[in-house]
PDB file of C-alpha atoms in Angstrom:
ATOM      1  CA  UNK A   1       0.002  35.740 -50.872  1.00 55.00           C
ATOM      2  CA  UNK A   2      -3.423  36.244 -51.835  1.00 59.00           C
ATOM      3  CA  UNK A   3      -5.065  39.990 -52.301  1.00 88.00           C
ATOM      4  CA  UNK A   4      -7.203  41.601 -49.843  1.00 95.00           C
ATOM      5  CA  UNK A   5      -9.461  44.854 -49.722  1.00 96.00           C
ATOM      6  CA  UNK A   6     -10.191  46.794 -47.157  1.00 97.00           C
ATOM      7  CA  UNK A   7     -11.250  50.342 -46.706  1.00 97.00           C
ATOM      8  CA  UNK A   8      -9.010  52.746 -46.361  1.00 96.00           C
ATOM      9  CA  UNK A   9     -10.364  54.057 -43.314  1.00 97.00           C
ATOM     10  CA  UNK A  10     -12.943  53.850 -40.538  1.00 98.00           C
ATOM     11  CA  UNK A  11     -13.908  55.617 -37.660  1.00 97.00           C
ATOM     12  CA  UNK A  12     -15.338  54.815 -34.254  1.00 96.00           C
ATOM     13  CA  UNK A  13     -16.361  55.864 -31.009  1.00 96.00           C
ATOM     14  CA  UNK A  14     -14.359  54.913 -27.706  1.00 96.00           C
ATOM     15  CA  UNK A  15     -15.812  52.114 -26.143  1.00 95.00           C
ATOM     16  CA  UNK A  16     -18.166  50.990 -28.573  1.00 96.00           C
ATOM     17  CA  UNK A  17     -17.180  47.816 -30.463  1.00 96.00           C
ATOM     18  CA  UNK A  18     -15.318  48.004 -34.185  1.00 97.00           C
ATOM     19  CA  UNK A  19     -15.966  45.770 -36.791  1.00 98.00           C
ATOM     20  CA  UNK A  20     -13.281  46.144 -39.598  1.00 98.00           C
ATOM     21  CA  UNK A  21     -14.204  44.303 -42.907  1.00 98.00           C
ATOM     22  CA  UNK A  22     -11.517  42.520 -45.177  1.00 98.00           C
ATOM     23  CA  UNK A  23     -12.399  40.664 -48.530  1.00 97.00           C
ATOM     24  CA  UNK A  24     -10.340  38.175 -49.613  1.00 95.00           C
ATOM     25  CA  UNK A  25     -12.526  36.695 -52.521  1.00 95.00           C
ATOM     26  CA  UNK A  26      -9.307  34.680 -54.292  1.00 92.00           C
ATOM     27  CA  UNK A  27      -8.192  32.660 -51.112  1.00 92.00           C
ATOM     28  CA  UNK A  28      -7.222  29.406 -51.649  1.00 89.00           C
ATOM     29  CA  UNK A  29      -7.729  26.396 -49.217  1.00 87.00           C
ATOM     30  CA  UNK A  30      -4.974  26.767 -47.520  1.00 83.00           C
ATOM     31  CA  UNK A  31      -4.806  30.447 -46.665  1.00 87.00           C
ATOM     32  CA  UNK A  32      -4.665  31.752 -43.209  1.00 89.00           C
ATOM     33  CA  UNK A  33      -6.232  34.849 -42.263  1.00 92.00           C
ATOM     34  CA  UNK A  34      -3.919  36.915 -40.526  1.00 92.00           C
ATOM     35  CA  UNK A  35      -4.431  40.699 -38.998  1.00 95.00           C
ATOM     36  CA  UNK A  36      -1.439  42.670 -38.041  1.00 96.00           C
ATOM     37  CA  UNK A  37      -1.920  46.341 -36.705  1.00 97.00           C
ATOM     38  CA  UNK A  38       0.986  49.053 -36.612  1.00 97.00           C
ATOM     39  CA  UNK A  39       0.585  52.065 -33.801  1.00 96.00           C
ATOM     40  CA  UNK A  40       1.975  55.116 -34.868  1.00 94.00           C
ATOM     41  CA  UNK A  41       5.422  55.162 -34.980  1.00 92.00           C
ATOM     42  CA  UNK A  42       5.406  51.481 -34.198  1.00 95.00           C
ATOM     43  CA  UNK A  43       6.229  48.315 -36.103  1.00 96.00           C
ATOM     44  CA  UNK A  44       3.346  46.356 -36.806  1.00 96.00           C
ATOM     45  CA  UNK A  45       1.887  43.735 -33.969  1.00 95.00           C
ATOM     46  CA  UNK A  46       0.354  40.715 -34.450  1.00 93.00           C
ATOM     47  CA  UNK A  47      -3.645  40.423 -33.540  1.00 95.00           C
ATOM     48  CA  UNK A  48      -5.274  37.596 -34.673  1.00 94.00           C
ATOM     49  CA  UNK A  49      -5.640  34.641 -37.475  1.00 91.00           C
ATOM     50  CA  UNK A  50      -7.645  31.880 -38.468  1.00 91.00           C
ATOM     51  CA  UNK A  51      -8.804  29.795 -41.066  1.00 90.00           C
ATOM     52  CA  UNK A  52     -12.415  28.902 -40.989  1.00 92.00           C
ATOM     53  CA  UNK A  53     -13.785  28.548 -37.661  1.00 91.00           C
ATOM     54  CA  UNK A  54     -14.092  32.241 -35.721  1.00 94.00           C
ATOM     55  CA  UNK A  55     -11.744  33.187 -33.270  1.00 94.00           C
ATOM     56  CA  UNK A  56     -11.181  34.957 -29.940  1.00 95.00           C
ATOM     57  CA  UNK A  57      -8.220  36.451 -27.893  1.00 93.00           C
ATOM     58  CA  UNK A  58      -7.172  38.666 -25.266  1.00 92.00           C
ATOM     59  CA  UNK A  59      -7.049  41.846 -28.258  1.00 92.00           C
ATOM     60  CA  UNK A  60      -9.896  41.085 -30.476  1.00 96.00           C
ATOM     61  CA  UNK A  61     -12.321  38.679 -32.332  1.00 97.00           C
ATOM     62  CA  UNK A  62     -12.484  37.270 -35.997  1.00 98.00           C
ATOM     63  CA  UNK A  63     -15.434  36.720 -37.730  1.00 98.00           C
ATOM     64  CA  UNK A  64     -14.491  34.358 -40.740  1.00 97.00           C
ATOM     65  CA  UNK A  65     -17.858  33.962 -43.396  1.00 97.00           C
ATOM     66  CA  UNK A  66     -18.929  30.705 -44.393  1.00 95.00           C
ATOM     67  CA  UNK A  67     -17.357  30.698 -47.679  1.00 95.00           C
ATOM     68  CA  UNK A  68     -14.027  32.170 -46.426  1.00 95.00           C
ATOM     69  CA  UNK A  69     -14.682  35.136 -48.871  1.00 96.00           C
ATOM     70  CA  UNK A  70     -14.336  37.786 -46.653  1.00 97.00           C
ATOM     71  CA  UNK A  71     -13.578  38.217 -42.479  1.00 97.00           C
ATOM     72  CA  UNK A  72     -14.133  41.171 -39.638  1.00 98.00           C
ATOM     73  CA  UNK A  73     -11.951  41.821 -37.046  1.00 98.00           C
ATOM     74  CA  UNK A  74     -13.630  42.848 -34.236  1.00 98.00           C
ATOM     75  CA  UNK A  75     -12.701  45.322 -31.589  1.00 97.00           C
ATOM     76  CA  UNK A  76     -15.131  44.609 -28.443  1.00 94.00           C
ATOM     77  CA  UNK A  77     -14.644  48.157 -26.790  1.00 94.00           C
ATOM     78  CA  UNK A  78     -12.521  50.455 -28.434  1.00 95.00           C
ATOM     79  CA  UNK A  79      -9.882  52.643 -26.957  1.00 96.00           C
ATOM     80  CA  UNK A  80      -7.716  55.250 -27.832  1.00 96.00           C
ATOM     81  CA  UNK A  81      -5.093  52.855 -27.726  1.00 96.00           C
ATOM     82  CA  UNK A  82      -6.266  50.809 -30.736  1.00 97.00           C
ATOM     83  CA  UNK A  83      -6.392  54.037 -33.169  1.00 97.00           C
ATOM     84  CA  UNK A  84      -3.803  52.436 -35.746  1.00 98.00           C
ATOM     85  CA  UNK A  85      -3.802  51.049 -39.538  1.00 97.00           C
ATOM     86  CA  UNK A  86      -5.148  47.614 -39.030  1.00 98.00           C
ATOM     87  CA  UNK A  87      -3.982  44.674 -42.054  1.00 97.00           C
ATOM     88  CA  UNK A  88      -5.778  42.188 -42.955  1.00 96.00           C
ATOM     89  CA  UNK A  89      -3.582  39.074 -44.417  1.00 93.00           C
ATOM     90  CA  UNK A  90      -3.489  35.926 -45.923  1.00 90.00           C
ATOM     91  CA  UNK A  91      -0.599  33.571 -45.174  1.00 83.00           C
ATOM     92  CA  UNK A  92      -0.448  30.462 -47.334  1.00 75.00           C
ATOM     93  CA  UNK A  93       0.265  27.511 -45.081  1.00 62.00           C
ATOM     94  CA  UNK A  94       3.231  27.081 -47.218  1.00 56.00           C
ATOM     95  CA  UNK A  95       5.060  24.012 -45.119  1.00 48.00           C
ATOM     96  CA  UNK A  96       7.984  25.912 -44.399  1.00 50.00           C
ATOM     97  CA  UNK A  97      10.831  27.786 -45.524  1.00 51.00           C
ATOM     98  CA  UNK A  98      11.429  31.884 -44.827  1.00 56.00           C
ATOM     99  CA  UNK A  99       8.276  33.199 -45.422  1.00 66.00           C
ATOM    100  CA  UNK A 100       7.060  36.320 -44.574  1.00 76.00           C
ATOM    101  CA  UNK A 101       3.855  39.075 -44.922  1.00 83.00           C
ATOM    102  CA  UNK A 102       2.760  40.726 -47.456  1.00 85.00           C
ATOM    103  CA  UNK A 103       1.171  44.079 -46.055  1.00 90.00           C
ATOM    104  CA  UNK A 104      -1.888  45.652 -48.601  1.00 91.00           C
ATOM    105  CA  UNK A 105      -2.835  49.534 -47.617  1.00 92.00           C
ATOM    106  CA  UNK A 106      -4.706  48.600 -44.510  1.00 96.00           C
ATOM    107  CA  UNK A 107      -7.467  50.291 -42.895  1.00 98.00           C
ATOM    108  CA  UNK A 108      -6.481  53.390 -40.804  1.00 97.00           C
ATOM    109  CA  UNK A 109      -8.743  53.263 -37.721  1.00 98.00           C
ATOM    110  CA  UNK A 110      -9.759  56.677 -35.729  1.00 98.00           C
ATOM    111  CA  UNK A 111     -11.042  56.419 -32.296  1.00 97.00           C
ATOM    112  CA  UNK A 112     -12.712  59.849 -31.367  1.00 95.00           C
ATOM    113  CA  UNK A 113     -13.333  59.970 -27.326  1.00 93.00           C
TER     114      UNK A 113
ATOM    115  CA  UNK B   1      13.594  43.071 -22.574  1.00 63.00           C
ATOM    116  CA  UNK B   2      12.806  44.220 -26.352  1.00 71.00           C
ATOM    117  CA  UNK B   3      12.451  41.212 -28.084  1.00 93.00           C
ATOM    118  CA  UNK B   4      13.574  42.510 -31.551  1.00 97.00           C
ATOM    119  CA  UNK B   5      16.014  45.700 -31.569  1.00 97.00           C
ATOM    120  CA  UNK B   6      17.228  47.796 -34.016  1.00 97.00           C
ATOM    121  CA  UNK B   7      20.161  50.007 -34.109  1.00 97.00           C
ATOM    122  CA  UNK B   8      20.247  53.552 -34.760  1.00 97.00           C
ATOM    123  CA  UNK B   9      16.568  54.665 -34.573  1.00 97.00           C
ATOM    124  CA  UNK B  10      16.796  57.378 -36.199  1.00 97.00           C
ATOM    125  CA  UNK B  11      20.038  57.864 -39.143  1.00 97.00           C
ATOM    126  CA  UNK B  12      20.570  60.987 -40.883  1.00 98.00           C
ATOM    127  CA  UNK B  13      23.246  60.707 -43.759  1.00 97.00           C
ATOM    128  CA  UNK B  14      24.639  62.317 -46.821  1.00 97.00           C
ATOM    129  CA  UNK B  15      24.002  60.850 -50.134  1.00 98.00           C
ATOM    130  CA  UNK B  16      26.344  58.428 -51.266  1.00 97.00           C
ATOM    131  CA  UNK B  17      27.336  57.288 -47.787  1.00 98.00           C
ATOM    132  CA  UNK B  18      27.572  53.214 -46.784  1.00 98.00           C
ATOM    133  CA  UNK B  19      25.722  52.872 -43.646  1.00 98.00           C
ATOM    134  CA  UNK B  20      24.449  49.959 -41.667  1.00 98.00           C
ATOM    135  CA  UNK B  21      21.620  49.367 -39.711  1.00 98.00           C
ATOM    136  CA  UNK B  22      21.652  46.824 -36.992  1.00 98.00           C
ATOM    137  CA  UNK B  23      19.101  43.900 -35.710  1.00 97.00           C
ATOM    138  CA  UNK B  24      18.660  41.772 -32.876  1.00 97.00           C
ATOM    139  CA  UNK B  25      16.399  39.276 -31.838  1.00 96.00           C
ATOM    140  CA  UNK B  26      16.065  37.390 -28.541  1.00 96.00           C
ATOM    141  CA  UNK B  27      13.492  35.126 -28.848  1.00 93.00           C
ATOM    142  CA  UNK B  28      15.294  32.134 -30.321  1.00 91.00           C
ATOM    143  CA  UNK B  29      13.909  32.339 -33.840  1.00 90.00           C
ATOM    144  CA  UNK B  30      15.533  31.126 -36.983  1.00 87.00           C
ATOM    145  CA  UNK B  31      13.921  33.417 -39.191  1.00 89.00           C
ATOM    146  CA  UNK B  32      14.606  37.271 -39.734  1.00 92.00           C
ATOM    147  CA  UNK B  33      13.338  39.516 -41.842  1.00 93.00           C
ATOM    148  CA  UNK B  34      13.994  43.529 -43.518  1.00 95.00           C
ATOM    149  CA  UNK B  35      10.769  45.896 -44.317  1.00 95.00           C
ATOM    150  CA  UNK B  36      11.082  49.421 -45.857  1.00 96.00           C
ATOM    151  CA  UNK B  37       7.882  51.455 -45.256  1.00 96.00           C
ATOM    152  CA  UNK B  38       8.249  54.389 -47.573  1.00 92.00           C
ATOM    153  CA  UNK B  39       6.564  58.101 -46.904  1.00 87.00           C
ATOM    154  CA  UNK B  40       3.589  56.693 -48.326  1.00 86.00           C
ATOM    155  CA  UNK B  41       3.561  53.988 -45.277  1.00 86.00           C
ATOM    156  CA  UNK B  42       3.374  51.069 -47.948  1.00 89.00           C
ATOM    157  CA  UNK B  43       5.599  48.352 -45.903  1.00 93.00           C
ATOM    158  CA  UNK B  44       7.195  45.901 -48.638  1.00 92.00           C
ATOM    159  CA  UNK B  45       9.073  43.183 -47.592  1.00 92.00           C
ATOM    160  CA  UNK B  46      13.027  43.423 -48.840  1.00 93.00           C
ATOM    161  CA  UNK B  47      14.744  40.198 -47.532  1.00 89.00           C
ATOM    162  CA  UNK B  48      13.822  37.473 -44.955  1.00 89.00           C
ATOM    163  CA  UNK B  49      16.289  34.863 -44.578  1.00 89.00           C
ATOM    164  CA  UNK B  50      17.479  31.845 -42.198  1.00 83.00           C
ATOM    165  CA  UNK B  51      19.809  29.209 -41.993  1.00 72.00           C
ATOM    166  CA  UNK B  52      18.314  27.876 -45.229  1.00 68.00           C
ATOM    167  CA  UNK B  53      17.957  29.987 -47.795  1.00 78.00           C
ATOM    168  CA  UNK B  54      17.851  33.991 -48.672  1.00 83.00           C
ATOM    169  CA  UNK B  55      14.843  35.210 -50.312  1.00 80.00           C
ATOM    170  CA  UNK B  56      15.517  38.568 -51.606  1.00 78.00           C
ATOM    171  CA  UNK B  57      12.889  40.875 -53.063  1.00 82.00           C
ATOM    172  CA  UNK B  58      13.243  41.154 -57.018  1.00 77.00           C
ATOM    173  CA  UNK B  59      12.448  45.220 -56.362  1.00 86.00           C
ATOM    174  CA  UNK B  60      15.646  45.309 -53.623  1.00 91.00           C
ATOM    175  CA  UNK B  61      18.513  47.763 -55.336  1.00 93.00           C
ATOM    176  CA  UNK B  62      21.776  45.405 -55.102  1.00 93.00           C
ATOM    177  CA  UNK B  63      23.339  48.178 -52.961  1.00 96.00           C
ATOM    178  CA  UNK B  64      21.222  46.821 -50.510  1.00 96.00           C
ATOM    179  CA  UNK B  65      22.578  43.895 -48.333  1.00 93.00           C
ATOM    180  CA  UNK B  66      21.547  41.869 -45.372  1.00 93.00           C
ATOM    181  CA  UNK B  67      24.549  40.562 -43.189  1.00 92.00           C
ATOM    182  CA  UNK B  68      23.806  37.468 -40.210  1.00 90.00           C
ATOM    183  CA  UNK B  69      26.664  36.577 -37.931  1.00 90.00           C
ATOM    184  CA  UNK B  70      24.456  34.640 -35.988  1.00 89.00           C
ATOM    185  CA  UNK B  71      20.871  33.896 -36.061  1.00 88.00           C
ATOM    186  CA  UNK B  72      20.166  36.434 -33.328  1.00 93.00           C
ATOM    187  CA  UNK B  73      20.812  38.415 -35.664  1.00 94.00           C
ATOM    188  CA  UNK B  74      20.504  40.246 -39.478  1.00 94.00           C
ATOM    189  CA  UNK B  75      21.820  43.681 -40.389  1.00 96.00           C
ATOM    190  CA  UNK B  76      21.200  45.971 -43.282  1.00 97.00           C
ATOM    191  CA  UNK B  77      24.119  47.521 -45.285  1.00 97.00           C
ATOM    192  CA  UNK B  78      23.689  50.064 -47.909  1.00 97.00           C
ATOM    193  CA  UNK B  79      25.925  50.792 -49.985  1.00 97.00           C
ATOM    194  CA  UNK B  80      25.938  54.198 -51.798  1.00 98.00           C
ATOM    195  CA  UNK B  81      22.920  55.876 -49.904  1.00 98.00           C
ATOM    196  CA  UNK B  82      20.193  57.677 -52.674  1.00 97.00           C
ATOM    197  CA  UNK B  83      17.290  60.100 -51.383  1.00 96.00           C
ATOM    198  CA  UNK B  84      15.387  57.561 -52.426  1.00 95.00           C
ATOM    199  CA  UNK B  85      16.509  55.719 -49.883  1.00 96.00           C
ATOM    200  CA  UNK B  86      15.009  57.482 -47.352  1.00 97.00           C
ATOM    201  CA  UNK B  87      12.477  55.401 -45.278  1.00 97.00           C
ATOM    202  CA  UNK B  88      11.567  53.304 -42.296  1.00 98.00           C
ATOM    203  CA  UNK B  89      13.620  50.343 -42.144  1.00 98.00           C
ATOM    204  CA  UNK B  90      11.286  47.457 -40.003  1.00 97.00           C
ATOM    205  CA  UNK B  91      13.486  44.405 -39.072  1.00 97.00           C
ATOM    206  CA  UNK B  92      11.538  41.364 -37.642  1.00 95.00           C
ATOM    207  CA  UNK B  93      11.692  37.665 -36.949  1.00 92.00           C
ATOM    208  CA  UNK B  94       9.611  34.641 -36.585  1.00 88.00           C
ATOM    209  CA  UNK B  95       9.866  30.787 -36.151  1.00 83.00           C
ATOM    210  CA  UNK B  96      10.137  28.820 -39.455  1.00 71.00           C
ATOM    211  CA  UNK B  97       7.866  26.305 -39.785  1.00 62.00           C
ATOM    212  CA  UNK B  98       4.380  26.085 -41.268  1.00 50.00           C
ATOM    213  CA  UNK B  99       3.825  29.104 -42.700  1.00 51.00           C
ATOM    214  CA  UNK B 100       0.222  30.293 -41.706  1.00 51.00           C
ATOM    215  CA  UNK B 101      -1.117  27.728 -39.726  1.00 55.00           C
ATOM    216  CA  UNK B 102       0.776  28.191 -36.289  1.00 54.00           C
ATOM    217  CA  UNK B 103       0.708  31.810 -37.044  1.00 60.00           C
ATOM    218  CA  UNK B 104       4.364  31.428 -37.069  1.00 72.00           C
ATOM    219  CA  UNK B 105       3.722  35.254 -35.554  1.00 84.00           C
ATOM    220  CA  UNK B 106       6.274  37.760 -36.831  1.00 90.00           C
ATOM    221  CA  UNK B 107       7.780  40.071 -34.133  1.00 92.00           C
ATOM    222  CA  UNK B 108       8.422  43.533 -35.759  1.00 95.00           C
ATOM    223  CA  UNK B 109      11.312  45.770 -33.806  1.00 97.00           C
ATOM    224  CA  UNK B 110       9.961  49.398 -33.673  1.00 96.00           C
ATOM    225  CA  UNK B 111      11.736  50.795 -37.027  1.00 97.00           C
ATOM    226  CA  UNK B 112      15.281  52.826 -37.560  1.00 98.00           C
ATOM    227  CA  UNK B 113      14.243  56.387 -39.225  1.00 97.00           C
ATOM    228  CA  UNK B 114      16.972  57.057 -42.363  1.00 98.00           C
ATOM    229  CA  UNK B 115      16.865  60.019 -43.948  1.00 97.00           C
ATOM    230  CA  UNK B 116      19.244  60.912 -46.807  1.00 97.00           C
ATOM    231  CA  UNK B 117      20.146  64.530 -47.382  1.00 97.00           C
TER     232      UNK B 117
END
């Protein structure tokens, strides 16, 4: 899996909106952008992914920039809740087989109330 | 119903022990996987494995061993426990299949604590 760099931490306000940065400037064509998050004392959860086009779900949003260089999840209203170390990803679209993730350092995300 | 589960959540054993830690999964995937997050919190993947094949990380001590009776499910035996060894274990599991374009999301259970004294 391709390397990606994100800071190693951020902080927000409860409900105001995060936007958490990831650079991926060596993806290939057929990377996916993946973000995982892990609660303390939790495994890591899935979020989001995409490949070029921006996505939403029920959790967050995904900004993905034209050239595919970098991405930003985004947190609409921030709670409490979604304090955790957030990973951004890139899954090759390999065809198959056992593959798995390949977690970087993350971005620890603080919520203050 | 936990979809992945992991047996003991918390472990504390002597040094040189064999010890086993157990995982199951309920959501009919073929895939199953063994992290180690470290006291750092750096989660490296050790094995993931299905039907297929075994793909075992190059950085995974031999004493370390993944067992699958059935694919439901994939334990971890260590052999000869080290302080080193001390860590949270993460199993998980997905769907084989495309690799990143489905998502093929990976379900992570919620970690077994082993410390080695």
């Amino acid at each position: 899996d391709a390397k990606t760099t994100q800071p190693n931490s951020m902080e927000s306000n409860e409900e105001e909106p995060v936007h958490l940065p990831c650079n991926h400037s060596t993806i290939s064509g057929t990377d996916y952008i993946h973000w995982y998050r892990q609660l303390p004392s939790q495994g890591p959860e899935y979020v989001i992914h995409g490949l070029t086009s921006n996505v939403n779900n029920r959790m967050a949003s995904l900004a993905i920039a034209e050239d595919r260089k970098s991405s930003t999840l985004i947190l609409h209203r921030a709670t409490l809740r979604d304090a955790a170390v957030y990973y951004c990803i890139l899954r090759e679209d390999s065809g198959g087989g056992a593959d798995g993730l390949t977690f970087g350092k993350g971005t620890h995300l603080i919520i203050q109330p | 119903d936990t979809a992945v589960s992991q047996t003991p959540k918390y472990l504390v054993t002597q040094m040189g022990n064999d010890k086993s830690i157990k995982c199951e999964q309920n959501l009919g995937h073929d895939t199953m996987y063994w992290y180690k997050q470290d006291s750092k919190k750096f989660l490296k993947i050790m094995f993931s494995y299905n039907n297929k094949e075994l793909i075992i990380n190059e950085t995974v001590p031999n004493r370390f061993s993944p067992k699958s009776p059935d694919k439901a499910h994939l334990n971890l035996h260590i052999n000869s426990l080290e302080l080193g060894d001390s860590a949270v274990y993460f199993c998980a599991s997905s769907r084989t299949g495309t690799g990143g374009r489905s998502g093929n999301t990976i379900y992570f259970g919620e970690g077994s604590w082993l410390t080695v004294v």
